[in-house]
């Protein structure tokens, strides 16, 4: 099996976009030669995969991300697919539905959105494994005390994304 990728220079660093034949399957803060977490993820869901540099396959996603960083896009229209456990997929989908552009919400709200208000820690664990950065807006999730906590890309990136969205909404 083959997956296709291209890299994107963004205001918060180099990113990689990976797609199968039809859909984006991962957007990561990394390059093709880095990111151990991405390599482990690929091994789990796509064993023995060939990763092929093919910019055309991710052209739309790349352009939409560039538009986002330029303040010209708040929602994404390219197709993507989740690879994870059923619980993770439920959490990731809820991020799209519960965390609107330019706003923040707490981990508790995500747990409540899936009908399991006691699953706050489990929701946090799933959020930390979000494979579609920015598009699935895990950067909009904050602690119940209003503080910024955890982000796979680092709190500096989370802060940048939240500030960017806040400034674009004014």
Short mmCIF file of N, CA and C in Angstrom, two decimals, residues 3 15 17-18 32 39 43 64 66-67 76 78 86 96-97 117 131-132 166:
data_model
loop_
_atom_site.label_atom_id
_atom_site.label_comp_id
_atom_site.label_asym_id
_atom_site.label_seq_id
_atom_site.Cartn_x
_atom_site.Cartn_y
_atom_site.Cartn_z
N UNK A 3 0.98 5.57 0.69
CA UNK A 3 0.43 6.83 1.16
C UNK A 3 1.25 7.94 0.52
N UNK A 15 5.21 21.34 8.46
CA UNK A 15 4.14 20.37 8.67
C UNK A 15 4.17 19.36 7.55
N UNK A 17 1.59 16.63 5.44
CA UNK A 17 0.22 16.22 5.13
C UNK A 17 0.33 14.87 4.44
N UNK A 18 -0.38 13.88 4.96
CA UNK A 18 -0.32 12.52 4.42
C UNK A 18 -1.73 12.11 4.01
N UNK A 32 8.94 14.60 6.79
CA UNK A 32 8.86 13.18 6.48
C UNK A 32 9.95 12.39 7.20
N UNK A 39 5.63 7.96 12.96
CA UNK A 39 6.14 6.67 12.48
C UNK A 39 5.46 5.52 13.20
N UNK A 43 2.98 2.73 11.46
CA UNK A 43 3.20 1.30 11.65
C UNK A 43 1.98 0.57 12.18
N UNK A 64 -5.76 24.81 1.56
CA UNK A 64 -6.70 25.22 2.60
C UNK A 64 -5.98 25.57 3.89
N UNK A 66 -2.90 26.78 4.02
CA UNK A 66 -2.29 28.08 3.73
C UNK A 66 -3.32 29.20 3.86
N UNK A 67 -4.53 28.96 3.34
CA UNK A 67 -5.61 29.93 3.46
C UNK A 67 -5.94 30.20 4.93
N UNK A 76 -12.66 23.75 6.89
CA UNK A 76 -11.95 22.99 5.86
C UNK A 76 -12.93 22.11 5.11
N UNK A 78 -11.72 19.75 2.52
CA UNK A 78 -11.12 18.55 1.94
C UNK A 78 -11.52 17.32 2.76
N UNK A 86 -12.56 3.35 18.16
CA UNK A 86 -13.89 3.96 18.07
C UNK A 86 -14.06 5.13 19.04
N UNK A 96 -14.73 18.74 16.31
CA UNK A 96 -15.22 19.52 15.16
C UNK A 96 -16.56 20.16 15.49
N UNK A 97 -17.40 19.42 16.18
CA UNK A 97 -18.76 19.89 16.47
C UNK A 97 -18.85 20.84 17.66
N UNK A 117 -19.82 12.33 30.73
CA UNK A 117 -19.17 13.43 31.43
C UNK A 117 -18.04 13.01 32.38
N UNK A 131 -4.87 12.87 14.96
CA UNK A 131 -3.97 12.77 13.82
C UNK A 131 -4.14 13.87 12.77
N UNK A 132 -5.14 14.72 12.92
CA UNK A 132 -5.43 15.73 11.90
C UNK A 132 -5.32 17.11 12.54
N UNK A 166 -8.37 34.22 17.16
CA UNK A 166 -9.02 35.34 17.87
C UNK A 166 -8.87 36.62 17.05
#
